[in-house]
Amino acid sequence: MINLKEYNDDIEKFEKYLEGFKIFPSNINKVLLLRYLKMFDFDHIKAKELFEYNLRFRQKYPKLFVKRDFFSVETQSILNTVQFVHIPKFTEDNLQITIMRLNDTDVSKFNIVEMFRYIFITYDAGMTCNSIASGEICVIDCKGYTIRHFLKAIRCMPTLIAALKFPQYALAARIVQNHYINCSPIAVRFLEMIRPFMKKEILEGMHIYTDKYDELYTFIPREYLPLEYGGTYESFDDLFKKSVDFFSTFNDYVRNDANWKLLE
């Protein structure tokens, strides 16, 4: 846990620095500001540039950042289709584990725009929590995805590319590794197709498993994984329920457009 009092002076100086530009929202969450500062060793210029890029990205790709009501029909529908959780316990290297899996394989219910919209809601909510990880390890379970799922995603290619860019270039967080497990041949082909839209650093930390994924445990100890994935933490279903309850408490914050728009 971060003791914000230790960083009060740093945060206040950064707030005053941002105020001078007269384009940033007022009352920006202090933990969020601290995340940007820590990304660049408290360099105000670089932190400001990333924060501004984040907000401009949202304006450029509004489809991914509208209808952010956690209790909307659209959000609740995607929660029944795709499950996304953050493991609360950080690794010894201070890394946070996130896991995503398909819960309902019915292609008619699969909406990639709504899926990323919800993922970004969880990112924005999580950025206000004062447990700041040094990086993120993502586990994406590809079990259940068919060619029809991937064709549906390809039809939204411009939005898909934007959604891939956002966590790579616009977040005050570092993605250290991506592990794709239970990959079918068509899933592998899809991942090859989107490789050009990934940073070199992301590709270097990309691991694809087509059958068994025992090697995963060399990167993530079992104590940080759900029971369903050979871990000892707790069940994925329990984690998902807790995750949904937790993120729902940030509904007013994430749906308030004033928090995410430049004053221009």
PDB file of C-alpha atoms in Angstrom:
ATOM      1  CA  MET A   1       0.000   0.000   0.000  1.00  0.00           C
ATOM      2  CA  ILE A   2       1.214   3.491  -0.878  1.00  0.00           C
ATOM      3  CA  ASN A   3       1.222   6.099   1.880  1.00  0.00           C
ATOM      4  CA  LEU A   4       0.014   9.173  -0.014  1.00  0.00           C
ATOM      5  CA  LYS A   5       1.204  11.488   2.749  1.00  0.00           C
ATOM      6  CA  GLU A   6       4.776  10.650   1.774  1.00  0.00           C
ATOM      7  CA  TYR A   7       4.089  12.027  -1.701  1.00  0.00           C
ATOM      8  CA  ASN A   8       1.917  15.043  -0.834  1.00  0.00           C
ATOM      9  CA  ASP A   9       4.542  17.585  -1.904  1.00  0.00           C
ATOM     10  CA  ASP A  10       5.250  15.759  -5.180  1.00  0.00           C
ATOM     11  CA  ILE A  11       1.564  15.497  -6.026  1.00  0.00           C
ATOM     12  CA  GLU A  12       0.811  19.126  -5.133  1.00  0.00           C
ATOM     13  CA  LYS A  13       3.690  20.360  -7.301  1.00  0.00           C
ATOM     14  CA  PHE A  14       2.436  18.253 -10.200  1.00  0.00           C
ATOM     15  CA  GLU A  15      -1.126  19.523  -9.703  1.00  0.00           C
ATOM     16  CA  LYS A  16       0.088  23.130  -9.885  1.00  0.00           C
ATOM     17  CA  TYR A  17       2.163  22.287 -12.948  1.00  0.00           C
ATOM     18  CA  LEU A  18      -0.894  20.856 -14.718  1.00  0.00           C
ATOM     19  CA  GLU A  19      -3.079  23.797 -13.674  1.00  0.00           C
ATOM     20  CA  GLY A  20      -0.761  26.086 -15.610  1.00  0.00           C
ATOM     21  CA  PHE A  21      -1.857  24.509 -18.899  1.00  0.00           C
ATOM     22  CA  LYS A  22      -5.561  25.170 -18.218  1.00  0.00           C
ATOM     23  CA  ILE A  23      -6.636  22.112 -20.225  1.00  0.00           C
ATOM     24  CA  PHE A  24      -6.756  19.347 -17.624  1.00  0.00           C
ATOM     25  CA  PRO A  25      -9.775  18.279 -15.550  1.00  0.00           C
ATOM     26  CA  SER A  26     -10.085  19.624 -12.016  1.00  0.00           C
ATOM     27  CA  ASN A  27      -9.866  17.436  -8.911  1.00  0.00           C
ATOM     28  CA  ILE A  28      -7.812  14.719 -10.597  1.00  0.00           C
ATOM     29  CA  ASN A  29      -7.475  11.635  -8.425  1.00  0.00           C
ATOM     30  CA  LYS A  30      -4.224  11.922  -6.446  1.00  0.00           C
ATOM     31  CA  VAL A  31      -3.264   8.264  -6.790  1.00  0.00           C
ATOM     32  CA  LEU A  32      -3.712   8.552 -10.550  1.00  0.00           C
ATOM     33  CA  LEU A  33      -1.373  11.549 -10.611  1.00  0.00           C
ATOM     34  CA  LEU A  34       1.162   9.652  -8.533  1.00  0.00           C
ATOM     35  CA  ARG A  35       1.084   6.769 -11.017  1.00  0.00           C
ATOM     36  CA  TYR A  36       2.012   9.104 -13.858  1.00  0.00           C
ATOM     37  CA  LEU A  37       4.801  10.613 -11.774  1.00  0.00           C
ATOM     38  CA  LYS A  38       6.224   7.230 -10.793  1.00  0.00           C
ATOM     39  CA  MET A  39       6.196   6.102 -14.436  1.00  0.00           C
ATOM     40  CA  PHE A  40       8.860   8.709 -15.213  1.00  0.00           C
ATOM     41  CA  ASP A  41      10.747   9.055 -11.946  1.00  0.00           C
ATOM     42  CA  PHE A  42       8.741  12.202 -11.098  1.00  0.00           C
ATOM     43  CA  ASP A  43       9.571  14.010 -14.338  1.00  0.00           C
ATOM     44  CA  HIS A  44       6.689  16.502 -14.677  1.00  0.00           C
ATOM     45  CA  ILE A  45       7.099  17.028 -18.401  1.00  0.00           C
ATOM     46  CA  LYS A  46       6.973  13.336 -19.335  1.00  0.00           C
ATOM     47  CA  ALA A  47       4.186  12.586 -16.850  1.00  0.00           C
ATOM     48  CA  LYS A  48       2.123  15.449 -18.228  1.00  0.00           C
ATOM     49  CA  GLU A  49       2.702  14.302 -21.820  1.00  0.00           C
ATOM     50  CA  LEU A  50       1.458  10.787 -21.082  1.00  0.00           C
ATOM     51  CA  PHE A  51      -1.574  12.039 -19.154  1.00  0.00           C
ATOM     52  CA  GLU A  52      -2.481  14.398 -21.980  1.00  0.00           C
ATOM     53  CA  TYR A  53      -1.998  11.625 -24.539  1.00  0.00           C
ATOM     54  CA  ASN A  54      -4.313   9.398 -22.499  1.00  0.00           C
ATOM     55  CA  LEU A  55      -7.092  11.981 -22.565  1.00  0.00           C
ATOM     56  CA  ARG A  56      -6.605  12.822 -26.245  1.00  0.00           C
ATOM     57  CA  PHE A  57      -6.696   9.121 -27.088  1.00  0.00           C
ATOM     58  CA  ARG A  58     -10.156   8.916 -25.535  1.00  0.00           C
ATOM     59  CA  GLN A  59     -11.346  11.813 -27.667  1.00  0.00           C
ATOM     60  CA  LYS A  60      -9.919  10.237 -30.807  1.00  0.00           C
ATOM     61  CA  TYR A  61     -11.534   6.840 -30.169  1.00  0.00           C
ATOM     62  CA  PRO A  62     -14.762   7.673 -28.316  1.00  0.00           C
ATOM     63  CA  LYS A  63     -16.408   4.357 -29.174  1.00  0.00           C
ATOM     64  CA  LEU A  64     -14.231   2.675 -26.535  1.00  0.00           C
ATOM     65  CA  PHE A  65     -15.084   5.178 -23.821  1.00  0.00           C
ATOM     66  CA  VAL A  66     -18.829   5.863 -24.025  1.00  0.00           C
ATOM     67  CA  LYS A  67     -21.729   4.231 -22.180  1.00  0.00           C
ATOM     68  CA  ARG A  68     -19.497   3.584 -19.177  1.00  0.00           C
ATOM     69  CA  ASP A  69     -22.327   2.829 -16.783  1.00  0.00           C
ATOM     70  CA  PHE A  70     -21.343  -0.337 -14.943  1.00  0.00           C
ATOM     71  CA  PHE A  71     -25.003  -1.242 -14.428  1.00  0.00           C
ATOM     72  CA  SER A  72     -26.070  -0.733 -18.038  1.00  0.00           C
ATOM     73  CA  VAL A  73     -27.555  -3.601 -20.012  1.00  0.00           C
ATOM     74  CA  GLU A  74     -24.514  -3.607 -22.312  1.00  0.00           C
ATOM     75  CA  THR A  75     -21.984  -3.884 -19.497  1.00  0.00           C
ATOM     76  CA  GLN A  76     -23.936  -6.537 -17.639  1.00  0.00           C
ATOM     77  CA  SER A  77     -24.264  -8.513 -20.863  1.00  0.00           C
ATOM     78  CA  ILE A  78     -20.511  -8.540 -21.499  1.00  0.00           C
ATOM     79  CA  LEU A  79     -19.930  -9.598 -17.881  1.00  0.00           C
ATOM     80  CA  ASN A  80     -21.877 -12.755 -18.653  1.00  0.00           C
ATOM     81  CA  THR A  81     -19.783 -13.389 -21.757  1.00  0.00           C
ATOM     82  CA  VAL A  82     -16.213 -12.419 -20.861  1.00  0.00           C
ATOM     83  CA  GLN A  83     -14.727 -12.600 -17.372  1.00  0.00           C
ATOM     84  CA  PHE A  84     -11.810 -10.371 -16.422  1.00  0.00           C
ATOM     85  CA  VAL A  85     -10.138 -10.308 -12.996  1.00  0.00           C
ATOM     86  CA  HIS A  86      -7.178  -8.710 -11.257  1.00  0.00           C
ATOM     87  CA  ILE A  87      -5.466 -10.924  -8.681  1.00  0.00           C
ATOM     88  CA  PRO A  88      -5.408  -8.737  -5.522  1.00  0.00           C
ATOM     89  CA  LYS A  89      -2.098 -10.129  -4.287  1.00  0.00           C
ATOM     90  CA  PHE A  90       1.011  -8.775  -6.028  1.00  0.00           C
ATOM     91  CA  THR A  91       3.991 -11.027  -6.780  1.00  0.00           C
ATOM     92  CA  GLU A  92       7.293 -10.762  -4.928  1.00  0.00           C
ATOM     93  CA  ASP A  93       8.488  -8.581  -7.822  1.00  0.00           C
ATOM     94  CA  ASN A  94       5.506  -6.269  -7.206  1.00  0.00           C
ATOM     95  CA  LEU A  95       3.716  -7.336 -10.391  1.00  0.00           C
ATOM     96  CA  GLN A  96      -0.049  -7.597 -10.721  1.00  0.00           C
ATOM     97  CA  ILE A  97      -1.656 -10.558 -12.477  1.00  0.00           C
ATOM     98  CA  THR A  98      -4.767 -10.123 -14.601  1.00  0.00           C
ATOM     99  CA  ILE A  99      -6.670 -13.004 -16.189  1.00  0.00           C
ATOM    100  CA  MET A 100      -9.336 -12.965 -18.887  1.00  0.00           C
ATOM    101  CA  ARG A 101     -11.440 -15.864 -20.117  1.00  0.00           C
ATOM    102  CA  LEU A 102     -14.526 -16.500 -22.229  1.00  0.00           C
ATOM    103  CA  ASN A 103     -17.498 -17.540 -20.113  1.00  0.00           C
ATOM    104  CA  ASP A 104     -20.125 -17.934 -22.847  1.00  0.00           C
ATOM    105  CA  THR A 105     -19.022 -19.217 -26.267  1.00  0.00           C
ATOM    106  CA  ASP A 106     -22.190 -18.026 -28.040  1.00  0.00           C
ATOM    107  CA  VAL A 107     -20.773 -15.827 -30.821  1.00  0.00           C
ATOM    108  CA  SER A 108     -23.959 -13.758 -31.014  1.00  0.00           C
ATOM    109  CA  LYS A 109     -23.243 -12.484 -27.493  1.00  0.00           C
ATOM    110  CA  PHE A 110     -19.595 -11.654 -28.186  1.00  0.00           C
ATOM    111  CA  ASN A 111     -19.028  -7.925 -28.626  1.00  0.00           C
ATOM    112  CA  ILE A 112     -15.375  -6.932 -28.776  1.00  0.00           C
ATOM    113  CA  VAL A 113     -16.131  -3.208 -28.397  1.00  0.00           C
ATOM    114  CA  GLU A 114     -18.120  -3.792 -25.209  1.00  0.00           C
ATOM    115  CA  MET A 115     -15.417  -6.166 -23.989  1.00  0.00           C
ATOM    116  CA  PHE A 116     -12.646  -3.579 -24.272  1.00  0.00           C
ATOM    117  CA  ARG A 117     -14.944  -0.876 -22.961  1.00  0.00           C
ATOM    118  CA  TYR A 118     -15.389  -2.878 -19.771  1.00  0.00           C
ATOM    119  CA  ILE A 119     -11.678  -3.709 -19.517  1.00  0.00           C
ATOM    120  CA  PHE A 120     -10.866   0.000 -19.709  1.00  0.00           C
ATOM    121  CA  ILE A 121     -13.455   0.716 -17.015  1.00  0.00           C
ATOM    122  CA  THR A 122     -11.573  -1.670 -14.739  1.00  0.00           C
ATOM    123  CA  TYR A 123      -8.277  -0.012 -15.655  1.00  0.00           C
ATOM    124  CA  ASP A 124      -9.588   3.444 -14.780  1.00  0.00           C
ATOM    125  CA  ALA A 125     -11.059   2.228 -11.514  1.00  0.00           C
ATOM    126  CA  GLY A 126      -7.924   0.294 -10.599  1.00  0.00           C
ATOM    127  CA  MET A 127      -5.710   3.305 -11.273  1.00  0.00           C
ATOM    128  CA  THR A 128      -7.201   5.028  -8.220  1.00  0.00           C
ATOM    129  CA  CYS A 129      -6.227   2.218  -5.827  1.00  0.00           C
ATOM    130  CA  ASN A 130      -3.177   3.025  -3.731  1.00  0.00           C
ATOM    131  CA  SER A 131      -1.502  -0.329  -4.294  1.00  0.00           C
ATOM    132  CA  ILE A 132       0.776   0.521  -7.206  1.00  0.00           C
ATOM    133  CA  ALA A 133       2.349  -2.393  -9.061  1.00  0.00           C
ATOM    134  CA  SER A 134       5.646  -2.124 -10.916  1.00  0.00           C
ATOM    135  CA  GLY A 135       4.114  -3.872 -13.914  1.00  0.00           C
ATOM    136  CA  GLU A 136       1.314  -6.063 -15.245  1.00  0.00           C
ATOM    137  CA  ILE A 137       1.297  -9.713 -16.288  1.00  0.00           C
ATOM    138  CA  CYS A 138      -1.740 -10.650 -18.370  1.00  0.00           C
ATOM    139  CA  VAL A 139      -3.046 -14.184 -18.853  1.00  0.00           C
ATOM    140  CA  ILE A 140      -5.542 -14.542 -21.696  1.00  0.00           C
ATOM    141  CA  ASP A 141      -7.347 -17.866 -21.847  1.00  0.00           C
ATOM    142  CA  CYS A 142      -8.253 -18.506 -25.501  1.00  0.00           C
ATOM    143  CA  LYS A 143     -10.341 -21.601 -24.783  1.00  0.00           C
ATOM    144  CA  GLY A 144     -13.724 -21.440 -26.510  1.00  0.00           C
ATOM    145  CA  TYR A 145     -12.806 -18.868 -29.136  1.00  0.00           C
ATOM    146  CA  THR A 146     -13.698 -20.014 -32.643  1.00  0.00           C
ATOM    147  CA  ILE A 147     -13.063 -18.678 -36.111  1.00  0.00           C
ATOM    148  CA  ARG A 148     -16.433 -16.912 -35.893  1.00  0.00           C
ATOM    149  CA  HIS A 149     -15.265 -14.984 -32.812  1.00  0.00           C
ATOM    150  CA  PHE A 150     -12.116 -13.851 -34.588  1.00  0.00           C
ATOM    151  CA  LEU A 151     -13.975 -12.937 -37.780  1.00  0.00           C
ATOM    152  CA  LYS A 152     -16.304 -10.802 -35.684  1.00  0.00           C
ATOM    153  CA  ALA A 153     -13.279  -9.083 -34.139  1.00  0.00           C
ATOM    154  CA  ILE A 154     -11.681  -8.500 -37.555  1.00  0.00           C
ATOM    155  CA  ARG A 155     -14.828  -6.729 -38.758  1.00  0.00           C
ATOM    156  CA  CYS A 156     -14.090  -4.138 -36.059  1.00  0.00           C
ATOM    157  CA  MET A 157     -10.411  -3.903 -37.011  1.00  0.00           C
ATOM    158  CA  PRO A 158      -9.926  -0.116 -36.560  1.00  0.00           C
ATOM    159  CA  THR A 159     -11.436  -0.281 -33.082  1.00  0.00           C
ATOM    160  CA  LEU A 160      -9.476  -3.434 -32.275  1.00  0.00           C
ATOM    161  CA  ILE A 161      -6.202  -1.743 -33.233  1.00  0.00           C
ATOM    162  CA  ALA A 162      -7.077   1.267 -31.074  1.00  0.00           C
ATOM    163  CA  ALA A 163      -7.934  -1.020 -28.168  1.00  0.00           C
ATOM    164  CA  LEU A 164      -4.562  -2.750 -28.500  1.00  0.00           C
ATOM    165  CA  LYS A 165      -2.730   0.579 -28.522  1.00  0.00           C
ATOM    166  CA  PHE A 166      -4.399   2.068 -25.441  1.00  0.00           C
ATOM    167  CA  PRO A 167      -2.762  -0.115 -22.750  1.00  0.00           C
ATOM    168  CA  GLN A 168       0.570  -0.051 -24.605  1.00  0.00           C
ATOM    169  CA  TYR A 169       0.904   3.689 -25.137  1.00  0.00           C
ATOM    170  CA  ALA A 170      -1.613   5.560 -22.986  1.00  0.00           C
ATOM    171  CA  LEU A 171      -1.686   3.999 -19.517  1.00  0.00           C
ATOM    172  CA  ALA A 172       0.408   4.841 -16.474  1.00  0.00           C
ATOM    173  CA  ALA A 173       1.303   1.153 -16.242  1.00  0.00           C
ATOM    174  CA  ARG A 174       3.790  -1.232 -17.818  1.00  0.00           C
ATOM    175  CA  ILE A 175       2.748  -4.522 -19.390  1.00  0.00           C
ATOM    176  CA  VAL A 176       5.594  -6.916 -18.647  1.00  0.00           C
ATOM    177  CA  GLN A 177       4.234 -10.180 -20.065  1.00  0.00           C
ATOM    178  CA  ASN A 178       1.239 -11.520 -21.992  1.00  0.00           C
ATOM    179  CA  HIS A 179       0.521 -15.246 -21.724  1.00  0.00           C
ATOM    180  CA  TYR A 180      -2.005 -16.706 -24.192  1.00  0.00           C
ATOM    181  CA  ILE A 181      -3.069 -20.164 -23.043  1.00  0.00           C
ATOM    182  CA  ASN A 182      -5.247 -22.901 -24.604  1.00  0.00           C
ATOM    183  CA  CYS A 183      -4.613 -21.505 -28.075  1.00  0.00           C
ATOM    184  CA  SER A 184      -6.155 -23.296 -31.044  1.00  0.00           C
ATOM    185  CA  PRO A 185      -4.459 -23.034 -34.474  1.00  0.00           C
ATOM    186  CA  ILE A 186      -6.920 -20.297 -35.465  1.00  0.00           C
ATOM    187  CA  ALA A 187      -6.138 -18.381 -32.258  1.00  0.00           C
ATOM    188  CA  VAL A 188      -2.428 -18.575 -33.063  1.00  0.00           C
ATOM    189  CA  ARG A 189      -3.108 -17.233 -36.560  1.00  0.00           C
ATOM    190  CA  PHE A 190      -5.134 -14.360 -35.126  1.00  0.00           C
ATOM    191  CA  LEU A 191      -2.327 -13.480 -32.704  1.00  0.00           C
ATOM    192  CA  GLU A 192       0.142 -13.495 -35.581  1.00  0.00           C
ATOM    193  CA  MET A 193      -2.130 -11.103 -37.445  1.00  0.00           C
ATOM    194  CA  ILE A 194      -2.151  -8.534 -34.635  1.00  0.00           C
ATOM    195  CA  ARG A 195       1.592  -8.738 -33.914  1.00  0.00           C
ATOM    196  CA  PRO A 196       2.359  -5.670 -36.090  1.00  0.00           C
ATOM    197  CA  PHE A 197       0.290  -3.568 -33.702  1.00  0.00           C
ATOM    198  CA  MET A 198       2.322  -4.505 -30.644  1.00  0.00           C
ATOM    199  CA  LYS A 199       5.409  -2.760 -29.292  1.00  0.00           C
ATOM    200  CA  LYS A 200       8.740  -4.547 -29.350  1.00  0.00           C
ATOM    201  CA  GLU A 201       8.712  -4.772 -25.547  1.00  0.00           C
ATOM    202  CA  ILE A 202       5.273  -6.391 -25.609  1.00  0.00           C
ATOM    203  CA  LEU A 203       6.324  -8.931 -28.230  1.00  0.00           C
ATOM    204  CA  GLU A 204       9.383  -9.861 -26.184  1.00  0.00           C
ATOM    205  CA  GLY A 205       7.105 -10.717 -23.259  1.00  0.00           C
ATOM    206  CA  MET A 206       4.525 -12.571 -25.375  1.00  0.00           C
ATOM    207  CA  HIS A 207       4.117 -16.307 -24.712  1.00  0.00           C
ATOM    208  CA  ILE A 208       1.718 -18.604 -26.588  1.00  0.00           C
ATOM    209  CA  TYR A 209       0.667 -22.038 -25.306  1.00  0.00           C
ATOM    210  CA  THR A 210      -1.217 -24.380 -27.623  1.00  0.00           C
ATOM    211  CA  ASP A 211      -1.524 -27.383 -25.323  1.00  0.00           C
ATOM    212  CA  LYS A 212      -0.214 -27.654 -21.786  1.00  0.00           C
ATOM    213  CA  TYR A 213       0.979 -24.490 -20.119  1.00  0.00           C
ATOM    214  CA  ASP A 214       3.306 -25.844 -17.430  1.00  0.00           C
ATOM    215  CA  GLU A 215       5.874 -23.248 -18.469  1.00  0.00           C
ATOM    216  CA  LEU A 216       3.466 -20.568 -17.239  1.00  0.00           C
ATOM    217  CA  TYR A 217       4.370 -21.469 -13.660  1.00  0.00           C
ATOM    218  CA  THR A 218       7.990 -20.486 -14.262  1.00  0.00           C
ATOM    219  CA  PHE A 219       6.725 -16.942 -14.817  1.00  0.00           C
ATOM    220  CA  ILE A 220       3.829 -16.910 -12.349  1.00  0.00           C
ATOM    221  CA  PRO A 221       4.083 -18.977  -9.149  1.00  0.00           C
ATOM    222  CA  ARG A 222       0.978 -21.048  -8.440  1.00  0.00           C
ATOM    223  CA  GLU A 223       0.205 -19.034  -5.311  1.00  0.00           C
ATOM    224  CA  TYR A 224      -0.840 -16.131  -7.569  1.00  0.00           C
ATOM    225  CA  LEU A 225      -3.123 -18.154  -9.844  1.00  0.00           C
ATOM    226  CA  PRO A 226      -6.733 -19.324  -9.399  1.00  0.00           C
ATOM    227  CA  LEU A 227      -7.511 -22.965  -8.684  1.00  0.00           C
ATOM    228  CA  GLU A 228      -8.858 -23.492 -12.206  1.00  0.00           C
ATOM    229  CA  TYR A 229      -5.432 -22.649 -13.613  1.00  0.00           C
ATOM    230  CA  GLY A 230      -3.416 -24.970 -11.412  1.00  0.00           C
ATOM    231  CA  GLY A 231      -2.928 -22.331  -8.755  1.00  0.00           C
ATOM    232  CA  THR A 232      -3.561 -22.208  -5.027  1.00  0.00           C
ATOM    233  CA  TYR A 233      -4.974 -18.687  -4.631  1.00  0.00           C
ATOM    234  CA  GLU A 234      -8.766 -19.202  -4.777  1.00  0.00           C
ATOM    235  CA  SER A 235     -11.329 -20.041  -7.416  1.00  0.00           C
ATOM    236  CA  PHE A 236     -11.662 -17.876 -10.508  1.00  0.00           C
ATOM    237  CA  ASP A 237     -15.422 -17.655  -9.983  1.00  0.00           C
ATOM    238  CA  ASP A 238     -14.971 -16.233  -6.484  1.00  0.00           C
ATOM    239  CA  LEU A 239     -12.373 -13.780  -7.733  1.00  0.00           C
ATOM    240  CA  PHE A 240     -14.688 -12.686 -10.528  1.00  0.00           C
ATOM    241  CA  LYS A 241     -17.599 -12.056  -8.157  1.00  0.00           C
ATOM    242  CA  LYS A 242     -15.369  -9.999  -5.862  1.00  0.00           C
ATOM    243  CA  SER A 243     -13.966  -8.140  -8.855  1.00  0.00           C
ATOM    244  CA  VAL A 244     -17.427  -7.214 -10.136  1.00  0.00           C
ATOM    245  CA  ASP A 245     -18.500  -6.011  -6.689  1.00  0.00           C
ATOM    246  CA  PHE A 246     -15.302  -3.992  -6.310  1.00  0.00           C
ATOM    247  CA  PHE A 247     -15.396  -2.242  -9.676  1.00  0.00           C
ATOM    248  CA  SER A 248     -19.092  -1.451  -9.381  1.00  0.00           C
ATOM    249  CA  THR A 249     -18.257   0.888  -6.476  1.00  0.00           C
ATOM    250  CA  PHE A 250     -16.368   3.143  -8.919  1.00  0.00           C
ATOM    251  CA  ASN A 251     -19.354   3.611 -11.222  1.00  0.00           C
ATOM    252  CA  ASP A 252     -19.876   7.321 -10.497  1.00  0.00           C
ATOM    253  CA  TYR A 253     -16.179   8.013 -10.995  1.00  0.00           C
ATOM    254  CA  VAL A 254     -15.705   6.224 -14.320  1.00  0.00           C
ATOM    255  CA  ARG A 255     -18.969   7.401 -15.883  1.00  0.00           C
ATOM    256  CA  ASN A 256     -18.299  11.073 -15.060  1.00  0.00           C
ATOM    257  CA  ASP A 257     -17.106  12.454 -18.403  1.00  0.00           C
ATOM    258  CA  ALA A 258     -15.569  15.476 -16.673  1.00  0.00           C
ATOM    259  CA  ASN A 259     -12.825  13.209 -15.329  1.00  0.00           C
ATOM    260  CA  TRP A 260     -11.693  12.184 -18.803  1.00  0.00           C
ATOM    261  CA  LYS A 261     -11.965  15.267 -21.016  1.00  0.00           C
ATOM    262  CA  LEU A 262      -9.514  18.034 -21.802  1.00  0.00           C
ATOM    263  CA  LEU A 263     -10.885  21.544 -21.301  1.00  0.00           C
ATOM    264  CA  GLU A 264     -10.561  22.780 -24.864  1.00  0.00           C
TER     265      GLU A 264
END
